[in-house]
Coordinates of C-alpha atoms in Angstrom, one line a residue:
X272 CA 112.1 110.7 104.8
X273 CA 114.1 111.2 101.5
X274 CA 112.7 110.0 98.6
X275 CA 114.9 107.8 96.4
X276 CA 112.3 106.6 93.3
X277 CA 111.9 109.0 90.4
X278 CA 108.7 109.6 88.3
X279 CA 109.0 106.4 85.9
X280 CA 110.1 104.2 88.6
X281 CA 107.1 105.3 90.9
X282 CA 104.6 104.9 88.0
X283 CA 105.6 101.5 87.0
X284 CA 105.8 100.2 90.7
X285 CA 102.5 101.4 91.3
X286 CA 101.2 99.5 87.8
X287 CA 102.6 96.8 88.5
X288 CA 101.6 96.3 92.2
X289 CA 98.2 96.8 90.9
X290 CA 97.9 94.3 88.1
X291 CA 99.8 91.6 90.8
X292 CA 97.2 92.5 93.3
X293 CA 94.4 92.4 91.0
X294 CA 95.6 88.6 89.2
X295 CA 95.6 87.7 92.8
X296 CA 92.2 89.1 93.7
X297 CA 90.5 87.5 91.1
X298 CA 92.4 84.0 91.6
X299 CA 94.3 84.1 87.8
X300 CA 97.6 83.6 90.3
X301 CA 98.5 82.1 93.7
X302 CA 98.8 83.9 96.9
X303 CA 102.6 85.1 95.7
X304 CA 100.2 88.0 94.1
X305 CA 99.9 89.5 96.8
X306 CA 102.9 90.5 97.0
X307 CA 102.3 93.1 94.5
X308 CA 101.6 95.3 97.7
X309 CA 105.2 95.3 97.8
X310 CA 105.8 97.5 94.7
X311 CA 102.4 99.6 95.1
X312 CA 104.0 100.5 98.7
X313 CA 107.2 101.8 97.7
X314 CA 105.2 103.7 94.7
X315 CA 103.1 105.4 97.0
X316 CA 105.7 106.5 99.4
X317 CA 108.3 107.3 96.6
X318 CA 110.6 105.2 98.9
X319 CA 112.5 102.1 98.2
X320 CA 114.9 100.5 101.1
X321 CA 116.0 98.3 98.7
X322 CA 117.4 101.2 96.8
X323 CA 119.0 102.6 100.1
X324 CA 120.8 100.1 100.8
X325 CA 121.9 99.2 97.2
X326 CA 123.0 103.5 96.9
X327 CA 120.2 103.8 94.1
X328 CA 118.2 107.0 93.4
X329 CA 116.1 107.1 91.1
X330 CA 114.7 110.8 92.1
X331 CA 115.5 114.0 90.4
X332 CA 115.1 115.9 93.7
X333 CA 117.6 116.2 96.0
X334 CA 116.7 117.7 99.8

């Protein structure tokens, strides 16, 4: 798999799939928190395909 989200990217999808997760956990939103697993995913795996199919990368490294 090639990756196709950078360093920044990765860092804020994972932040922010972590605070979603977390509101939702503790009940501060609705069940649309959840969700946040979305972002934390594509963090993890430095894959996005959103991004593939819009042509976006992100990623310094080309293979």
């Amino acid at each position: 798999m090639n990756f196709n989200v950078g360093t920044l990217d990765r860092v804020l999808r994972i932040v922010a799939g972590l605070v979603l997760i977390a509101l939702a956990a503790t009940g501060t939103v609705g069940w649309w928190g959840w969700l946040g697993v979305v972002p934390l995913a594509t963090g993890l795996f430095r894959f996005c395909p959103a991004y593939t199919l819009l042509g976006i990368n992100s990623c310094p490294l080309k293979k």
